[in-house]
PDB file of C-alpha atoms in Angstrom:
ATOM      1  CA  UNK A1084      82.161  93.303 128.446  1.00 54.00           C
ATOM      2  CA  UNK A1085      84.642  90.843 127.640  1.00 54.00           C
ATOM      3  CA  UNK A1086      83.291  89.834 124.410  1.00 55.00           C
ATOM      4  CA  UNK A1087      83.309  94.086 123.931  1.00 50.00           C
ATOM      5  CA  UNK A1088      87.051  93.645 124.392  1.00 39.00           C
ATOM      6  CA  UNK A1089      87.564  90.832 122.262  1.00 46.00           C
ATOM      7  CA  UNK A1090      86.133  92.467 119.702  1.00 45.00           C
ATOM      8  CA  UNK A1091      87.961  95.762 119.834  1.00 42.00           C
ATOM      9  CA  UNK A1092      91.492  93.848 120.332  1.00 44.00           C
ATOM     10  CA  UNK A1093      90.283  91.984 116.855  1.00 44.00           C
ATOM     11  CA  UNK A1094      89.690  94.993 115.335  1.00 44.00           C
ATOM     12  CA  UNK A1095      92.275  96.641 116.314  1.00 46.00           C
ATOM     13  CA  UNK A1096      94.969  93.575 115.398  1.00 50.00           C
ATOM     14  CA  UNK A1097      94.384  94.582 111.363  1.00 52.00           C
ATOM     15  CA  UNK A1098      94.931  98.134 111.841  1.00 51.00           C
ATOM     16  CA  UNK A1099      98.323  99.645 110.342  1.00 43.00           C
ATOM     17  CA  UNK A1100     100.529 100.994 113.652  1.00 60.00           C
ATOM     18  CA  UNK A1101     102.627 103.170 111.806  1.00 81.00           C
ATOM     19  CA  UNK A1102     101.816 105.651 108.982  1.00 90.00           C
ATOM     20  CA  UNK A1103     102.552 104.895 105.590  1.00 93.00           C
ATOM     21  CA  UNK A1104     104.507 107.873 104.344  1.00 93.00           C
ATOM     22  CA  UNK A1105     107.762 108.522 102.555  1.00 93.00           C
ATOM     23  CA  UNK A1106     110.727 109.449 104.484  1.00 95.00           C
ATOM     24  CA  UNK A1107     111.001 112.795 104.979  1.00 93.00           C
ATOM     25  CA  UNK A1108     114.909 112.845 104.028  1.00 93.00           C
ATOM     26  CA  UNK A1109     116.883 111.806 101.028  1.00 94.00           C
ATOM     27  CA  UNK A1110     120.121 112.570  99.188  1.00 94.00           C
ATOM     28  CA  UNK A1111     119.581 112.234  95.622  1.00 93.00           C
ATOM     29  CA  UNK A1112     123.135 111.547  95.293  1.00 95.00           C
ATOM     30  CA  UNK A1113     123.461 108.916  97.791  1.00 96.00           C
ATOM     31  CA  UNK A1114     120.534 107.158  96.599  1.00 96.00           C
ATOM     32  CA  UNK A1115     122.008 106.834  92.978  1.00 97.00           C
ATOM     33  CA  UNK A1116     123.306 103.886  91.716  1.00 98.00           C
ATOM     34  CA  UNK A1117     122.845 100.273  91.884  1.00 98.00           C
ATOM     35  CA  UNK A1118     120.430  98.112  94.118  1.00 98.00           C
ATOM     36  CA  UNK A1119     119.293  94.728  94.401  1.00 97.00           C
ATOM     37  CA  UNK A1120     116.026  93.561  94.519  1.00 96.00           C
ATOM     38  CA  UNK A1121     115.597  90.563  96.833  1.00 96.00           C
ATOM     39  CA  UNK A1122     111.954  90.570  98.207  1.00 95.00           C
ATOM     40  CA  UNK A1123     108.701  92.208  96.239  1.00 94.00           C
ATOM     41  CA  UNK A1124     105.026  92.301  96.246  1.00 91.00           C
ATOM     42  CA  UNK A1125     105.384  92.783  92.753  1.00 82.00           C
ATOM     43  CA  UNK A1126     103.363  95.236  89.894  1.00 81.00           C
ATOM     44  CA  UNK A1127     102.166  94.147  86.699  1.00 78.00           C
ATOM     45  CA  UNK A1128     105.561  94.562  85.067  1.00 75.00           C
ATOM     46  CA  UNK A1129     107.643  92.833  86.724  1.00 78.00           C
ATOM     47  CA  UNK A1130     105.752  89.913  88.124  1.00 81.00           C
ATOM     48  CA  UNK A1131     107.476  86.685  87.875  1.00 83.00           C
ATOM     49  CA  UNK A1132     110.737  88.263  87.580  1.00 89.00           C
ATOM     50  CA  UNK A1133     113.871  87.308  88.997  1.00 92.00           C
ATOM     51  CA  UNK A1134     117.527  88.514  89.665  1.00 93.00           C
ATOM     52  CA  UNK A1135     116.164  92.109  89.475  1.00 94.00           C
ATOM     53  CA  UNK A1136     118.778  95.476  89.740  1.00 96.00           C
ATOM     54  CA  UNK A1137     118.002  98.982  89.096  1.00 96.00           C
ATOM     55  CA  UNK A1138     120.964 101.592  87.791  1.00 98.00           C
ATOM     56  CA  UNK A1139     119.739 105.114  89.401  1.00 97.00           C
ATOM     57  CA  UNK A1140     121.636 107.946  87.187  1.00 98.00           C
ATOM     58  CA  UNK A1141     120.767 111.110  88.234  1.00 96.00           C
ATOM     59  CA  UNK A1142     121.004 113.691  85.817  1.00 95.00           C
ATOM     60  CA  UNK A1143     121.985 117.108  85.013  1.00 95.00           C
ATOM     61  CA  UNK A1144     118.291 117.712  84.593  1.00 93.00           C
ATOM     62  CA  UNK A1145     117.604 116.762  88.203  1.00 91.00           C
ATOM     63  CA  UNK A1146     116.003 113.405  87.818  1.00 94.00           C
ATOM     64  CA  UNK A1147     117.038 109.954  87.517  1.00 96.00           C
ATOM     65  CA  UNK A1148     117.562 108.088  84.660  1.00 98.00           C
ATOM     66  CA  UNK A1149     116.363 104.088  85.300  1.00 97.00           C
ATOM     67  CA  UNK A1150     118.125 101.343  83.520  1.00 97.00           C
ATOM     68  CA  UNK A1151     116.182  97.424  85.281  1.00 95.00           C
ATOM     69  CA  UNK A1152     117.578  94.274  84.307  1.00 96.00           C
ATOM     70  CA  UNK A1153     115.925  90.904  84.931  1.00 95.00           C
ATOM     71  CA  UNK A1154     115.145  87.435  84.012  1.00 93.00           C
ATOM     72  CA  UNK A1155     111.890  85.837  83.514  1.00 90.00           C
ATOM     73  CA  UNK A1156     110.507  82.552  84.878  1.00 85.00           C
ATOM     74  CA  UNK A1157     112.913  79.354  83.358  1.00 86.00           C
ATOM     75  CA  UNK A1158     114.803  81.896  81.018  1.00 88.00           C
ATOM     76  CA  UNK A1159     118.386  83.024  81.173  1.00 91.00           C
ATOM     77  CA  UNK A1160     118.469  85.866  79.382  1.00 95.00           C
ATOM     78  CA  UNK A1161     118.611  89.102  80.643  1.00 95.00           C
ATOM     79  CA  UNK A1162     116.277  91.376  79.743  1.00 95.00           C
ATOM     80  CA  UNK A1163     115.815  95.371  80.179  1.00 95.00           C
ATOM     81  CA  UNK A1164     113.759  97.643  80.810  1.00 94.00           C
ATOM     82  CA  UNK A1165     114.764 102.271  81.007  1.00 96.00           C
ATOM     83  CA  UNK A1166     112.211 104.286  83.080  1.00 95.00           C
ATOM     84  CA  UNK A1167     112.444 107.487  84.461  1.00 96.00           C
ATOM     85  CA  UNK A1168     112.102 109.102  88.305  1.00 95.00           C
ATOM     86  CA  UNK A1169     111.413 111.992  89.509  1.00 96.00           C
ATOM     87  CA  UNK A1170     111.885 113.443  92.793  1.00 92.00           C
ATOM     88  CA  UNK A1171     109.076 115.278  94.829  1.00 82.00           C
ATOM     89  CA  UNK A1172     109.273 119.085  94.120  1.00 78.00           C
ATOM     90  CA  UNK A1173     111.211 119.788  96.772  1.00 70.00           C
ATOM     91  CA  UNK A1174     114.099 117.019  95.651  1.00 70.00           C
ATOM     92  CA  UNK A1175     114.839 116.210  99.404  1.00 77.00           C
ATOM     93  CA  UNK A1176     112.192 113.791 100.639  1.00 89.00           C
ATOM     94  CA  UNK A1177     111.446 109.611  99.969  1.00 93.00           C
ATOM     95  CA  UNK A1178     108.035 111.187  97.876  1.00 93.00           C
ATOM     96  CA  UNK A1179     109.161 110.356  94.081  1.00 92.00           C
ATOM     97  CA  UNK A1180     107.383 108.922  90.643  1.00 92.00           C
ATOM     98  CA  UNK A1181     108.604 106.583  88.186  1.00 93.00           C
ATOM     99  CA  UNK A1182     107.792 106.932  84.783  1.00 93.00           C
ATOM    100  CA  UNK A1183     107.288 103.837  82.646  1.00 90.00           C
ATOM    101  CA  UNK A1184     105.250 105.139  79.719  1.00 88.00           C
ATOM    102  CA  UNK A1185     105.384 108.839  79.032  1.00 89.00           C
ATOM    103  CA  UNK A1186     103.349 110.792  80.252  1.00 91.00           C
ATOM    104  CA  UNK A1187     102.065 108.345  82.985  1.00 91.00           C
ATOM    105  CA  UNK A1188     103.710 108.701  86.712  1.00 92.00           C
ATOM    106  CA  UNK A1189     103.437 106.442  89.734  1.00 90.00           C
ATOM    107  CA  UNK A1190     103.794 107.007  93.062  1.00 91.00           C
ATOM    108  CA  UNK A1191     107.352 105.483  94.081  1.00 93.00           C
ATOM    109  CA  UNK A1192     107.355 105.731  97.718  1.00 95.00           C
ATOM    110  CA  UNK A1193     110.809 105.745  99.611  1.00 96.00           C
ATOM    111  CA  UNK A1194     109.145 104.321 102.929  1.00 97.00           C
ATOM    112  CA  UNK A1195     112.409 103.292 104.996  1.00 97.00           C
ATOM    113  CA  UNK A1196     116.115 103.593 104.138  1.00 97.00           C
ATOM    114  CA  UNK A1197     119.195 102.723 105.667  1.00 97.00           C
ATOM    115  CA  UNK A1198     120.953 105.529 107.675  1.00 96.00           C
ATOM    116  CA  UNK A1199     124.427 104.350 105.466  1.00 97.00           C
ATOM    117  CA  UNK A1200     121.605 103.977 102.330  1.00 98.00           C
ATOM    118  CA  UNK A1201     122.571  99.782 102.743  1.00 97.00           C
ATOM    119  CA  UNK A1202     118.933  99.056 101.679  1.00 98.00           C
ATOM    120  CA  UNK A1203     115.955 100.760 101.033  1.00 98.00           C
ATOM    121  CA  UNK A1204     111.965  99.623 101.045  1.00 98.00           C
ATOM    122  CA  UNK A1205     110.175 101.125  98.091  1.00 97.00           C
ATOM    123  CA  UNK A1206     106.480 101.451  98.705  1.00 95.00           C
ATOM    124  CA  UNK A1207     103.042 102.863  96.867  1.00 94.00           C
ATOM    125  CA  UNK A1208     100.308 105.452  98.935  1.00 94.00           C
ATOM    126  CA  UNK A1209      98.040 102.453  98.846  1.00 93.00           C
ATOM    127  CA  UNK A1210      99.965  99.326  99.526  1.00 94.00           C
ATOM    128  CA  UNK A1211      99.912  98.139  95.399  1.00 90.00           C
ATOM    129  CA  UNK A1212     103.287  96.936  95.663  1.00 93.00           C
ATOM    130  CA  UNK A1213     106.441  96.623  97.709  1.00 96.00           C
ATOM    131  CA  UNK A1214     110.055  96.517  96.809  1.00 96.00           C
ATOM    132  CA  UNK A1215     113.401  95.594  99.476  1.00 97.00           C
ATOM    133  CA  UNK A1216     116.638  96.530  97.992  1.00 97.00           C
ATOM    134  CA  UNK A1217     119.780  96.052  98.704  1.00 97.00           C
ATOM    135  CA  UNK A1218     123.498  97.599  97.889  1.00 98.00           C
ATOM    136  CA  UNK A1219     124.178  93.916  97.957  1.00 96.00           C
ATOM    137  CA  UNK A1220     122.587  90.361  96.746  1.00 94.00           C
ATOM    138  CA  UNK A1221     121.954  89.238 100.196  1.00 93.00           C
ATOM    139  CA  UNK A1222     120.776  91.035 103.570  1.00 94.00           C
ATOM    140  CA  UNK A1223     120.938  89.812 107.017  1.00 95.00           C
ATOM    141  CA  UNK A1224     117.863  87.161 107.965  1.00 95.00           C
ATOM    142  CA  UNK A1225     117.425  89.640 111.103  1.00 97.00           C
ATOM    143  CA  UNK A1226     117.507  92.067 108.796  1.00 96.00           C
ATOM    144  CA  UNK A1227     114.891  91.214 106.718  1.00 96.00           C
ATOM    145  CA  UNK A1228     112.909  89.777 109.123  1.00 97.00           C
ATOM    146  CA  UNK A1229     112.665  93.574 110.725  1.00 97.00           C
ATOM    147  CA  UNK A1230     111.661  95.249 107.618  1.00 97.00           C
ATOM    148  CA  UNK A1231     109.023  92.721 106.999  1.00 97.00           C
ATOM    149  CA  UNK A1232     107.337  92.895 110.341  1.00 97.00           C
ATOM    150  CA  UNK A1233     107.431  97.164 109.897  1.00 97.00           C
ATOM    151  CA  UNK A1234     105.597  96.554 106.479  1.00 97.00           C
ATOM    152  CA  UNK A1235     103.286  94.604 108.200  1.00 96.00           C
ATOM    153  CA  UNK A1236     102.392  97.446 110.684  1.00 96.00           C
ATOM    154  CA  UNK A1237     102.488  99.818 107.642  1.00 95.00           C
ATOM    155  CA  UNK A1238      99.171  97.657 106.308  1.00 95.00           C
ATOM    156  CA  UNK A1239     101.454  96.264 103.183  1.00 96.00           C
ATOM    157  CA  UNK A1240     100.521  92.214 102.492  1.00 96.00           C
ATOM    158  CA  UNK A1241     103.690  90.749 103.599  1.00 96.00           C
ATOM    159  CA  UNK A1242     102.222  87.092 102.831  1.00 94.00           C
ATOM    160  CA  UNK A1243     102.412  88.272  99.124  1.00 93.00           C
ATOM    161  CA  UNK A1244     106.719  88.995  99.141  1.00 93.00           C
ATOM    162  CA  UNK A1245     108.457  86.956  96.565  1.00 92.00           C
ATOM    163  CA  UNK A1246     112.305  86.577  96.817  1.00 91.00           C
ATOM    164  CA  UNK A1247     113.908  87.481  93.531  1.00 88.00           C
ATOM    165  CA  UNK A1248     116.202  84.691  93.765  1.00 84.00           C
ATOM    166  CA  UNK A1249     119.685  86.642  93.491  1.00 77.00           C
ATOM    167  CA  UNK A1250     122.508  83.862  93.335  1.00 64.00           C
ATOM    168  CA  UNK A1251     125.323  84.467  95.806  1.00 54.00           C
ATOM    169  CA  UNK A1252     128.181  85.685  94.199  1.00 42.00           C
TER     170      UNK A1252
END
């Protein structure tokens, strides 16, 4: 019996605790503008990237309009990058897609955000990357240590987060 128990409390130890969904609230307008990115499990694109911030425009057509600047490993220059997004079909929940290369769209997951829209954790349906933002360059250690431990419980590989290596300004 006690191994039974063992084994169960192992199992159960990798299971997510919460759901992985997108919230089920957001204001377009509130979420436009510029963010930070301090901490990512990062895609394809951007790996290796540092000093990362994302212009949201939304625009008279009802989607946003995605202007990413960055540096790349031992390289000052900034670089950029314009994308689109596009909200969910009802426009009022975290359940978006970014657009890279027309006509492909990926799942751009607003998982948690700030009640004051401070920062925001963009996530994917199956955990393929992870994004914490920020209205600022830095964010509370408690702070971060929070959101880490509820993306942990959401089944995203925390162990993988790279800082982005904003300089204090």
């Amino acid at each position: 019996m006690k191994t039974i128990c063992s084994l169960l409390f192992v199992l159960l130890s990798y299971l997510p605790m919460e759901k992985n969904v997108p919230v089920a609230k957001l204001d377009l307008k509130k979420y436009a503008g510029t963010w930070y990115s301090l901490y990512s499990i990062p895609t394809i694109f951007d790996k290796g990237s540092r000093e990362t911030t994302t212009k949201y425009t939304l625009n008279k057509d009802g989607y946003y309009n995605v202007l990413t600047t960055y540096k790349k490993p031992g390289d000052e220059k900034v670089y950029s990058r314009n994308s689109k997004m596009f909200p969910s079909e009802s426009g009022d929940s975290g359940e978006l897609q970014a657009q890279f290369i027309w006509p492909i769209k990926v799942d751009y997951w607003i998982i948690e955000l700030a009640d004051d829209y401070s920062y925001v954790v963009v996530g994917h349906p199956d955990h393929k990357f992870l994004f914490i933002m920020s209205r600022s360059q830095t964010m509370p250690k408690k702070t971060h240590d929070e959101i880490v431990a509820r993306c942990k419980a959401k089944g995203y590989e925390v162990g993988k987060l790279t800082s982005q290596l904003h300089e204090k300004v």
